[in-house]
Every structure is written in structure tokens, then in C-alpha cells.
Short mmCIF file of C-alpha atoms in Angstrom, two decimals:
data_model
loop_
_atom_site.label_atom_id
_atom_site.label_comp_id
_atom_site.label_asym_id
_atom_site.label_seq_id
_atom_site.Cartn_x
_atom_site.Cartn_y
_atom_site.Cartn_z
CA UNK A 1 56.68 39.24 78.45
CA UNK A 2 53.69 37.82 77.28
CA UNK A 3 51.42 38.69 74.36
CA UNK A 4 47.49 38.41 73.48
CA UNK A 5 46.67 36.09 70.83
CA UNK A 6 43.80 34.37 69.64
CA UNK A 7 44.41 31.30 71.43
CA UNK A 8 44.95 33.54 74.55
CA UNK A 9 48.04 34.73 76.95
CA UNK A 10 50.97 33.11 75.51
CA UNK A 11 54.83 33.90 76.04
CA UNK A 12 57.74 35.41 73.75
CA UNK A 13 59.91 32.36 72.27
CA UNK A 14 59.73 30.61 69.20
CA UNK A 15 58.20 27.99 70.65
CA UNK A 16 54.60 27.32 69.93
CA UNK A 17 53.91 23.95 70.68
CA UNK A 18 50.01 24.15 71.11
CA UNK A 19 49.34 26.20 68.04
CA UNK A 20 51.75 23.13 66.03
CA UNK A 21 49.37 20.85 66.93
CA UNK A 22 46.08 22.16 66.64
CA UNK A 23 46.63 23.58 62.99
CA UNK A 24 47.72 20.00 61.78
CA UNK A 25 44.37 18.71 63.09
CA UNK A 26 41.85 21.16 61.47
CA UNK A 27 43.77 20.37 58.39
CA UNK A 28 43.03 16.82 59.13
CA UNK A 29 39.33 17.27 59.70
CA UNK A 30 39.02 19.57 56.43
CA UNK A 31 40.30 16.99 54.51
CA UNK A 32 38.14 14.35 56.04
CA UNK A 33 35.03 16.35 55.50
CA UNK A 34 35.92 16.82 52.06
CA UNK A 35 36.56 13.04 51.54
CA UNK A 36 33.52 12.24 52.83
CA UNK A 37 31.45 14.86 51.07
CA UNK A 38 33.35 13.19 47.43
CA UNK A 39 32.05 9.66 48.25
CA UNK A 40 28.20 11.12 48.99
CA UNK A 41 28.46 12.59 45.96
CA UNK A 42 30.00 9.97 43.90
CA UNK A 43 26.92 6.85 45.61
CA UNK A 44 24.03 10.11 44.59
CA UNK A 45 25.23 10.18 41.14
CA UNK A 46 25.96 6.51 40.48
CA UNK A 47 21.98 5.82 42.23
CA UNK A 48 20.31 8.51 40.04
CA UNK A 49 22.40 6.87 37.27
CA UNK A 50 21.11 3.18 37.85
CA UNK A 51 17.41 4.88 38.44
CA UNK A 52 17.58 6.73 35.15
CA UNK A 53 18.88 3.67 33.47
CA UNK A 54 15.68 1.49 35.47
CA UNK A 55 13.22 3.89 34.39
CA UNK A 56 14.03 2.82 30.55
CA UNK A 57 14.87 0.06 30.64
CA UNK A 58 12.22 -2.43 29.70
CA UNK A 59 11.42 -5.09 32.62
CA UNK A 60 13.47 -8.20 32.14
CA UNK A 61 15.55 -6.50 29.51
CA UNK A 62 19.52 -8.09 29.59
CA UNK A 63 21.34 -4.85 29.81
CA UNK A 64 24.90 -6.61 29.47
CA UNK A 65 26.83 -7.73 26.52
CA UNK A 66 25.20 -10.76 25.09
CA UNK A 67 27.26 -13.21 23.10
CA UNK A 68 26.27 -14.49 19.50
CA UNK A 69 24.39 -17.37 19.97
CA UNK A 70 25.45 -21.03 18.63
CA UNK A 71 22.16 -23.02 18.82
CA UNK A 72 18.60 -22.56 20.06
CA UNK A 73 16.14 -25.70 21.35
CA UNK A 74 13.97 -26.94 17.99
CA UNK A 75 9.98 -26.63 18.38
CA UNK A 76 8.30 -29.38 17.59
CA UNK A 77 8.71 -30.86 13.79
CA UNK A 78 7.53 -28.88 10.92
CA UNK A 79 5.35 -29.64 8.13
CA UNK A 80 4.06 -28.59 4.88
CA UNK A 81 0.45 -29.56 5.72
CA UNK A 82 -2.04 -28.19 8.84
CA UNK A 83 -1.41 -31.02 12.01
CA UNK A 84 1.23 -32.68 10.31
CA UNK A 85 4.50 -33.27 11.09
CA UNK A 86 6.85 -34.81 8.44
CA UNK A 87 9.25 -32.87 6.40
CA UNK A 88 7.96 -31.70 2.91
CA UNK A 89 10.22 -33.79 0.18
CA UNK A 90 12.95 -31.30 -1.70
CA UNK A 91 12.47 -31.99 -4.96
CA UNK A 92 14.87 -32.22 -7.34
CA UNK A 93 15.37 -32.64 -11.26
CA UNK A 94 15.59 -35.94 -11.11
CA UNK A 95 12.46 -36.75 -9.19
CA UNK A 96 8.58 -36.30 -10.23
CA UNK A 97 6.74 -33.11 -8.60
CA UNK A 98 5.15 -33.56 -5.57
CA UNK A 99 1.53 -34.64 -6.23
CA UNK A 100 0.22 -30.96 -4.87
CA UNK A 101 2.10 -29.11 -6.97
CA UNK A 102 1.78 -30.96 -9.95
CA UNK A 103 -2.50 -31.17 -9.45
CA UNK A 104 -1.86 -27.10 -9.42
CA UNK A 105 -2.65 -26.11 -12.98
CA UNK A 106 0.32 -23.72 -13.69
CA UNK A 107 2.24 -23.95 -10.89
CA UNK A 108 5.78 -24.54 -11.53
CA UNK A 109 7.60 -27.57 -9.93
CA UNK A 110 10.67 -25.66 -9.95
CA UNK A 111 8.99 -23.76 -6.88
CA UNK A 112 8.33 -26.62 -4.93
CA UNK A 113 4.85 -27.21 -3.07
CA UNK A 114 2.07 -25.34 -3.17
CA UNK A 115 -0.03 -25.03 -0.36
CA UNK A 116 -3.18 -27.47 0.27
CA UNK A 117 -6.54 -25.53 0.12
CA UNK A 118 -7.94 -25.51 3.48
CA UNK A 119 -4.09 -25.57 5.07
CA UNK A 120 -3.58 -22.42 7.15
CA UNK A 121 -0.55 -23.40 9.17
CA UNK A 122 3.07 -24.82 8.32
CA UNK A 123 5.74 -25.03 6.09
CA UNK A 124 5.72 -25.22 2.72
CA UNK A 125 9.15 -26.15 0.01
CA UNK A 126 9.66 -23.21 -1.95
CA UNK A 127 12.43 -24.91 -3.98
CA UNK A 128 15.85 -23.95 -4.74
CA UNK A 129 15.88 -20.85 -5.94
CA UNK A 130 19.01 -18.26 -6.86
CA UNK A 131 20.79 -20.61 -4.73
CA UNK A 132 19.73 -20.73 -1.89
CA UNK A 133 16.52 -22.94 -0.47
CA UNK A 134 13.16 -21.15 -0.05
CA UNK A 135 10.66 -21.78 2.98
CA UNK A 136 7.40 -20.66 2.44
CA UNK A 137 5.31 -19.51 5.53
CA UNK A 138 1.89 -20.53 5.89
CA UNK A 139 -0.94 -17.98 7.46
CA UNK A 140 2.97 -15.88 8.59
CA UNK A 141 3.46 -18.14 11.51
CA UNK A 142 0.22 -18.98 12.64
CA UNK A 143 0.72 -21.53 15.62
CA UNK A 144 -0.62 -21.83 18.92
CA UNK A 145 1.84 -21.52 21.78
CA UNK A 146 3.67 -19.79 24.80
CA UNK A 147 7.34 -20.18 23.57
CA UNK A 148 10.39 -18.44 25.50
CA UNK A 149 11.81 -15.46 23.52
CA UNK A 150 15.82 -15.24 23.80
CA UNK A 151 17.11 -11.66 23.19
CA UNK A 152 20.03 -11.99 21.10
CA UNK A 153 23.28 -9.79 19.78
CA UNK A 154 21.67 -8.02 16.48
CA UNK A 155 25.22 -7.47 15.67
CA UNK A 156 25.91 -11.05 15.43
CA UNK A 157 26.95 -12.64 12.04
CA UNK A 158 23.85 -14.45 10.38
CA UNK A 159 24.24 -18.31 10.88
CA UNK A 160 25.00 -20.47 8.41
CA UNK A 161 22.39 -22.44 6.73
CA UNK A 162 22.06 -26.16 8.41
CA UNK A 163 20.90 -29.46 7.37
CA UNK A 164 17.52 -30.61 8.60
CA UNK A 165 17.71 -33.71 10.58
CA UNK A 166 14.58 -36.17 11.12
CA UNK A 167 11.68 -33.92 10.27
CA UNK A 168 12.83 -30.67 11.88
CA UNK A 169 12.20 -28.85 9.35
CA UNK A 170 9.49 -28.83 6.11
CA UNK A 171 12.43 -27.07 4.00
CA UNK A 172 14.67 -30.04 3.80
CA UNK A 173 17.73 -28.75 4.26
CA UNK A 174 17.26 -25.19 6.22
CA UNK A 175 16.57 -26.11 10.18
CA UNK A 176 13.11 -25.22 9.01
CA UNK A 177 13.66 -21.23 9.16
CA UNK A 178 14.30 -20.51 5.22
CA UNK A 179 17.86 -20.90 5.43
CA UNK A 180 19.20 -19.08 8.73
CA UNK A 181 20.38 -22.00 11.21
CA UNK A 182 18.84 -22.88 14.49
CA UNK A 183 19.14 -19.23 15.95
CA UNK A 184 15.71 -18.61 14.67
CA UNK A 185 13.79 -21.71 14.03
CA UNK A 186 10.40 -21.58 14.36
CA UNK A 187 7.70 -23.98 15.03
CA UNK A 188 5.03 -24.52 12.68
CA UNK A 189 3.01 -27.37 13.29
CA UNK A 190 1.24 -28.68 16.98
CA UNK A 191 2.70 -26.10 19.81
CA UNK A 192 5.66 -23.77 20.44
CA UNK A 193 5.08 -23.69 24.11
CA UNK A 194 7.93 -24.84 25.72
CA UNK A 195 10.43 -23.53 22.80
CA UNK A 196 12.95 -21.15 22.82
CA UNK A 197 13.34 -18.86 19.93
CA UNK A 198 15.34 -15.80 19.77
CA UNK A 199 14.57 -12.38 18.80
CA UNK A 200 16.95 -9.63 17.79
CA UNK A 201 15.32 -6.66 20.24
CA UNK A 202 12.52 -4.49 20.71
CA UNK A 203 14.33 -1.17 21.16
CA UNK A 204 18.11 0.67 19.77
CA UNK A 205 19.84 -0.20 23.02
CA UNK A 206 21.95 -2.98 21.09
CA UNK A 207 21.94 -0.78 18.02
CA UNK A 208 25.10 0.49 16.52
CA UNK A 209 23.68 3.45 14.23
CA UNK A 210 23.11 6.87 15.41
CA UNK A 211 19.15 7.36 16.92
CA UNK A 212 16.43 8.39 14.48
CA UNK A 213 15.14 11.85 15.50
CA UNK A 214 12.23 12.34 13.13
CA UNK A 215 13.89 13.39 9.63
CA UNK A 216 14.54 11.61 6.57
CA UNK A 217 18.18 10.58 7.66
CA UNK A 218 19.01 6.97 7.35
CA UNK A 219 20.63 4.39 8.34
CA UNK A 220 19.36 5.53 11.77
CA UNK A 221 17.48 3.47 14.99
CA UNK A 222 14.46 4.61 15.44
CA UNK A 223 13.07 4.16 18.80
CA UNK A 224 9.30 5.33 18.85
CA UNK A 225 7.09 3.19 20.30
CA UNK A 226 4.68 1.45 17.34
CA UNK A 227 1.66 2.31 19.43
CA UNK A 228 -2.02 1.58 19.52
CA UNK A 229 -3.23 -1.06 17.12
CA UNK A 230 -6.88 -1.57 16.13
CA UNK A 231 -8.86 -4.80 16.35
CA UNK A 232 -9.56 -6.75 12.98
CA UNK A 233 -13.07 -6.09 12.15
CA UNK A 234 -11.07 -2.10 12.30
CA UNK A 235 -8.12 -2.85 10.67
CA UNK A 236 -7.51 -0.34 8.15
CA UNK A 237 -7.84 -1.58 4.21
CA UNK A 238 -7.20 0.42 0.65
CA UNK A 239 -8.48 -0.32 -2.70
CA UNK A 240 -7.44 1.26 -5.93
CA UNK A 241 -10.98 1.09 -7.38
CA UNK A 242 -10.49 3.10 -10.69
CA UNK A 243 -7.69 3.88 -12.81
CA UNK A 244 -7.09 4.48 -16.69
CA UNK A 245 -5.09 1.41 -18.42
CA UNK A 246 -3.46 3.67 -21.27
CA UNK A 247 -2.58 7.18 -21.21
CA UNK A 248 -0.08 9.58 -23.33
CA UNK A 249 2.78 11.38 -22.03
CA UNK A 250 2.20 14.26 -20.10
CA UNK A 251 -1.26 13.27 -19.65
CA UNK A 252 -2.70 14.07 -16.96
CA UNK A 253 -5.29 11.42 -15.52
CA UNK A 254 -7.48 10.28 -11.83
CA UNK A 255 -6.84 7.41 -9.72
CA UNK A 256 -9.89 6.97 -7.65
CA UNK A 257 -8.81 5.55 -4.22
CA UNK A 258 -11.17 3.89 -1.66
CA UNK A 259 -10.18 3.31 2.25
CA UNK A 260 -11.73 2.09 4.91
CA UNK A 261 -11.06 2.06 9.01
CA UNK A 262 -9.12 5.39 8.28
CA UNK A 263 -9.57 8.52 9.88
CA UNK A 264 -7.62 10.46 7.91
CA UNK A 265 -7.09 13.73 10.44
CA UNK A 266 -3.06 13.26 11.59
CA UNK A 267 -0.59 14.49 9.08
CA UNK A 268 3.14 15.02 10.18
CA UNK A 269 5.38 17.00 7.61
CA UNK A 270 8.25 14.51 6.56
CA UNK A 271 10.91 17.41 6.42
CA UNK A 272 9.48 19.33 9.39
CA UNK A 273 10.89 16.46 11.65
CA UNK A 274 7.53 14.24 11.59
CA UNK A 275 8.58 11.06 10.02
CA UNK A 276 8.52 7.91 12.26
CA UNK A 277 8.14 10.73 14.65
CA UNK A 278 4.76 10.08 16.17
CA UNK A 279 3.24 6.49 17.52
CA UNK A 280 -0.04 5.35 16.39
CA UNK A 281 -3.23 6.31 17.98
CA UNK A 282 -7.11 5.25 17.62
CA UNK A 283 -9.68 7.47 17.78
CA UNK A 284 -12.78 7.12 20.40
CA UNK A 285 -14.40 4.29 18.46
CA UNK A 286 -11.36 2.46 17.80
CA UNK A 287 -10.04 3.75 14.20
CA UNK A 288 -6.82 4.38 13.15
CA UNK A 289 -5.88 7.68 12.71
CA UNK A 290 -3.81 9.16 9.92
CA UNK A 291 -3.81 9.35 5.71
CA UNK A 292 -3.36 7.65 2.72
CA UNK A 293 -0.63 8.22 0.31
CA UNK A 294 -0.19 8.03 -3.67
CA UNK A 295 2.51 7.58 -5.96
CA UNK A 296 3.35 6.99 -9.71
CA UNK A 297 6.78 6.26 -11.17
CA UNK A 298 7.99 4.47 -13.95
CA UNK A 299 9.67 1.24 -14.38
CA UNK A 300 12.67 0.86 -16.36
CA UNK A 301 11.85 -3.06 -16.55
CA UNK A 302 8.78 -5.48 -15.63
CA UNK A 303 10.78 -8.28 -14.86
CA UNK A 304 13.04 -7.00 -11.32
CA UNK A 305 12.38 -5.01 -8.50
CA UNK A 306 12.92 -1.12 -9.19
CA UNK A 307 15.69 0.99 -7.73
CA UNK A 308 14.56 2.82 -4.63
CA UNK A 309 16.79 5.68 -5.48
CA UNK A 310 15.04 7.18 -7.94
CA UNK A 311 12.11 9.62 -6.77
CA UNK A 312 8.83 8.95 -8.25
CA UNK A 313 7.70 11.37 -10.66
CA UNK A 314 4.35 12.02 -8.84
CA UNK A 315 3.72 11.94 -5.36
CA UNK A 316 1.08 13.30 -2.86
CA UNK A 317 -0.24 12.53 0.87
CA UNK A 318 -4.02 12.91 1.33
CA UNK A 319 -5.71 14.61 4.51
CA UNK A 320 -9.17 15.56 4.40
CA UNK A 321 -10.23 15.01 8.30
CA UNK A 322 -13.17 12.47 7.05
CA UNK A 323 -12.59 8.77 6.41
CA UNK A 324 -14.77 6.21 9.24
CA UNK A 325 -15.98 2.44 9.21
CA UNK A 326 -18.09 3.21 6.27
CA UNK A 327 -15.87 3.15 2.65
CA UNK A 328 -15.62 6.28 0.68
CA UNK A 329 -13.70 7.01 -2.30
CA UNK A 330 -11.46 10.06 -2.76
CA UNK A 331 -10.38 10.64 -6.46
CA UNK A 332 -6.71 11.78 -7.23
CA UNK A 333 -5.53 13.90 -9.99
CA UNK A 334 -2.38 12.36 -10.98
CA UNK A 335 0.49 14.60 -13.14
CA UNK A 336 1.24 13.33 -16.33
CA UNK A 337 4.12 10.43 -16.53
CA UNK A 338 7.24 12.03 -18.27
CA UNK A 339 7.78 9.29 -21.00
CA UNK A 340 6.78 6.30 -22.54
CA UNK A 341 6.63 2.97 -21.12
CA UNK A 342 5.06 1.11 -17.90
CA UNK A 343 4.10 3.44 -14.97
CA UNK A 344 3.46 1.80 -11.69
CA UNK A 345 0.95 4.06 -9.59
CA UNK A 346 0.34 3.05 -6.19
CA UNK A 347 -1.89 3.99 -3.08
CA UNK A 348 -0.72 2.85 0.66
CA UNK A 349 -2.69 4.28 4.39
CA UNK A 350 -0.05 5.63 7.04
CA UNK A 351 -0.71 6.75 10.56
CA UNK A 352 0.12 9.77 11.39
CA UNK A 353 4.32 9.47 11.05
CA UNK A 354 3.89 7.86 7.28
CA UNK A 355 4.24 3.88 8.26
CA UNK A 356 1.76 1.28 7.37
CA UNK A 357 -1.19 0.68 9.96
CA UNK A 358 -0.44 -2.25 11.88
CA UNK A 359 -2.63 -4.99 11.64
CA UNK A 360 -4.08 -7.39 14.69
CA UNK A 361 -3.24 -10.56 12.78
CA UNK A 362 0.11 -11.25 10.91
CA UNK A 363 -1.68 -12.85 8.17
CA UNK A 364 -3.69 -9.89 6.85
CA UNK A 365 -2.66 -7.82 3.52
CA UNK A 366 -1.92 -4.39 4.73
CA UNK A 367 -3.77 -1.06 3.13
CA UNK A 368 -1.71 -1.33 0.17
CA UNK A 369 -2.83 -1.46 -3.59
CA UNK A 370 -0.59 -1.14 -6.77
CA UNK A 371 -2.06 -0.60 -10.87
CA UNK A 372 0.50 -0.43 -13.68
CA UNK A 373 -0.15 2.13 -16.67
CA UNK A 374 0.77 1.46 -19.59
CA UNK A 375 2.27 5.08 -21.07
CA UNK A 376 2.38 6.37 -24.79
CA UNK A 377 3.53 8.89 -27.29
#
């Protein structure tokens, strides 16, 4: 007797040969298709992966673990003076000051060198001072040259401090780079084309702290891009240009405040998530574009730097959408200081996310200005 199946006439018995081995294949091709399918899936995510990863990633940028270094090639030898290139002496108690420093009236020996007047490159001794051997900087760096920047581990140990050799360095005893080994030495005099100096990073990719999203959490990597930076003649400059030199407590008193190269229209609330937030933009004519702060506290001594933990006991940002090439003056009404003794009141430009304006040359003082007060009963 035969039956009707779906694979046709077939006869009574158990059996089934045909229908034994055609089952074992589909099961076979299933799996294979489903294999298949796995790996397709796994190349499409590990390709949008690398392209994700391309996209920002800066070009050129080592993506891999990069080991501390141990040395980096000198540039050519530094000097204390413009063009030339033998090592500045260290002086010491038992020798006489070095002629420019001692044809300085007031300038302590103790501090090494000071600069020559028309010397606007190099560097200069700064001494030995709280221990440890002090390089002064000339113009900030300003040398001519194409030199090779090295990215480095940030999260490498600081090197130790070496011994100058033969003129490598106007510090006498530093490598030439105020006291951090070889790893960052940096040439001073003549040309650093050719060199190889290392820098820490440009981004938070090698950063171990949590990203910086725009509130006043810290410590935190913040990644915003610095932005648009104006040319020198519209660099951005501040000027306390009147202020009271005595006033009582509780007093109140005006700080009159003039700025120039400020637009001051872009204001981004600190505690609404604006801080560091925003990248610096120029307006149409090439101003930067942001507002000027001011701030009074008092100093419990004249003679160290202040503890940043304590909030200043007056504090405002200024936006009034005018500001332009032209200097204008914008007068502050300050609170009165809570007690006696020295206030420091000071007035500094931000863009629009609170930092300093950047300035085209390194050797420029930023829109910053300072006053003390002296405060009485």
C-alpha cells in the first residue's frame, strides 16, 4: 500500500531513506547561510567601526599605545643672547654676577641674567631658585624653524632633570628646557628645522580623565576645538584705566574698564552647560567675539600666590553687544569688600565659553589687567 506525501507516492515500511537524507542537508544549508550571514555582519560592523574611528581621528595621528620616551635629538645650542650660541654661566655664591645682571640697577644676582635690551630670542639663567634651576624664555620661544613634532604618552612620568653638555643648553645644568630632560628641549638660538621635539597631544584621546561636557566639573578633558584666532593688529587687549586706591569696608566703589578688539555679543551661562563649551569665532571684520569679566577678592597675604578655593567676594561677566576696533570704556560698580586689608580686583576678556582670547603671537600679554585696593575700617 502506498501513501501520498509531500515528497510524493511512497510505500508503508519504516524505511525512509530519501527523506533521511534530504532533511540532514537543508539543515546543512541553514546553518551555512547563517554562518555566512554572521561573518557579513561581523566585516560591516568592524568597517563602519574603523570609518567612525577615521573620521576623528586627526590625519597622521598614532592611534596605538605609545611608549614613554627616553631621549629626543637636541636643536641646535642655546644661548642667553639673540644669534648666539654658548651656554649662559650658572652663577654661583662664590663667583661675581654676570656683567648683565650686575649693570641692571636692582636686579638681583641671585636670579641670574637678565635679558640684553634689544635681545628677543634665547635663553636666559634664571638662577637656582626653591631648588630647582630656572630657564627663562625669551620673546616665549621665538625661533625660526620647521622642527618635527613627536606625539608622546601624556601619562608618562616627567623626566628627570639632566646635565647640560657642551653648550646645549643656556640653563647650565637643565638640557636647556628649565629642568625637564631631553623629552622637551627646545631650540632657542639659529634654527629648529631639522629637530625633533615632542608634544604631549592636541586632543583627550590619550587622556585618562572623564570628557569635559560643558559644566564646571573638573578634573575633566576637554575636547573643543580652540577655534578662530584673530590677526595681531585685532588681537583683543584690556586696560583697567580707573580705580580707587583706598576704600572702607562695605564700600561700595567703580572700576572703569577699557577693551579693545572685543565684540562683546556671545555670553554662555557657566552653570547652564556653556563653559569651555563653545570655540572661538570672529566676527565679519575679523574681531573676536565674546565679554570681559571682573573680579575682586581679598588676599590673606602679599607675599604668595592666593588659594584658588576660595570664591571671590565680587564677581560679574559683562555683555553689552557693543565693543569694536575703536576703545571704549565701560565702568563697573563693584560691591563693597567684606573686611579690612588688600583687595585684588581684576578685569580679564573671554570668548564666548569664558577662556582668554588667543593671541597670533606667543609673546603678547593677553587681555588681562589686575589693581590691588587697599581696604579700611
Amino acid at each position: 500500500m502506498q501513501r501520498r506525501s509531500f515528497y510524493g507516492d511512497e510505500p508503508d515500511g519504516p524505511a525512509r531513506p530519501a527523506e533521511d537524507d534530504e532533511r540532514p542537508a537543508k539543515a546543512r544549508g541553514k546553518r551555512a547561510v547563517t554562518v555566512i550571514a554572521a561573518v557579513i555582519a561581523f566585516v560591516a560592523g568592524l568597517t563602519v567601526t574603523q570609518i567612525s574611528q577615521a573620521a576623528t581621528r586627526r590625519p597622521g595621528q598614532n592611534t596605538g599605545p605609545r611608549a614613554c620616551p627616553t631621549a629626543t635629538a637636541k636643536g641646535p645650542a642655546t644661548g642667553a643672547a639673540g644669534g648666539s650660541s654658548k651656554a649662559t654661566p650658572k652663577p654661583s655664591a662664590t663667583s661675581k654676577p654676570p656683567a648683565s645682571a650686575a649693570a641692571a640697577e636692582g636686579a638681583d644676582p641671585a636670579a641670574g641674567n637678565v635679558p640684553k635690551a634689544d635681545q628677543t630670542a634665547g635663553d636666559v639663567n634664571g638662577g637656582t631658585q626653591n631648588g630647582h634651576q630656572v630657564t627663562n624664555h625669551v620673546g616665549d620661544g621665538q625661533v625660526q624653524g620647521r622642527p618635527r613634532w613627536r606625539r608622546v604618552n601624556p601619562n608618562c612620568p616627567t623626566p628627570a632633570a639632566t646635565t647640560a653638555t657642551g653648550g646645549t643648553g643656556a640653563t647650565g645644568g637643565t638640557g636647556g628646557n628649565g629642568g625637564t630632560g631631553g623629552a622637551t628641549a627646545n631650540p632657542t638660538v639659529g634654527s629648529s628645522t631639522g629637530t625633533t621635539l615632542d608634544t604631549l597631544g592636541n586632543d583627550c584621546s590619550d587622556s585618562r580623565l572623564q570628557p569635559h561636557i560643558g559644566f564646571q566639573d573638573a578634573p575633566r578633558c576637554v575636547s573643543t576645538a580652540f577655534g578662530e584666532v584673530s590677526s595681531q593688529d585685532k588681537n583683543p587687549t584690556l586696560l583697567i584705566t580707573g580705580a580707587p586706591q583706598r576704600v572702607r569696608v562695605g564700600q561700595a566703589f567703580t572700576l572703569q574698564v577699557s577693551t579693545r578688539n572685543l565684540v562683546r555679543d556671545r555670553f554662555l551661562g557657566a552653570a547652564a552647560g556653556g563653559y569651555y563649551l563653545e570655540s572661538a569665532f570672529l566676527t565679519a571684520d575679523g574681531l573676536t567675539r565674546g565679554h570681559f569679566h571682573t573680579a575682586c577678592r581679598m588676599l590673606a597675604t602679599t607675599r604668595s600666590a592666593p588659594d584658588p578655593t576660595v570664591a571671590p567676594a565680587f564677581f560679574v561677566a559683562t555683555e553689552d553687544k557693543a565693543g569694536s576696533s575703536q576703545p571704549d570704556v565701560v565702568t563697573i560698580n563693584v560691591t563693597g569688600m567684606p573686611t579690612t586689608g588688600t583687595a585684588q580686583c581684576a578685569s580679564w576678556a573671554g570668548d564666548g565659553s569664558h577662556r582668554i582670547p588667543m593671541m597670533q603671537k606667543a609673546n603678547e600679554i593677553p587681555a588681562f589687567d589686575s589693581v590691588r585696593i587697599t581696604v579700611t575700617n
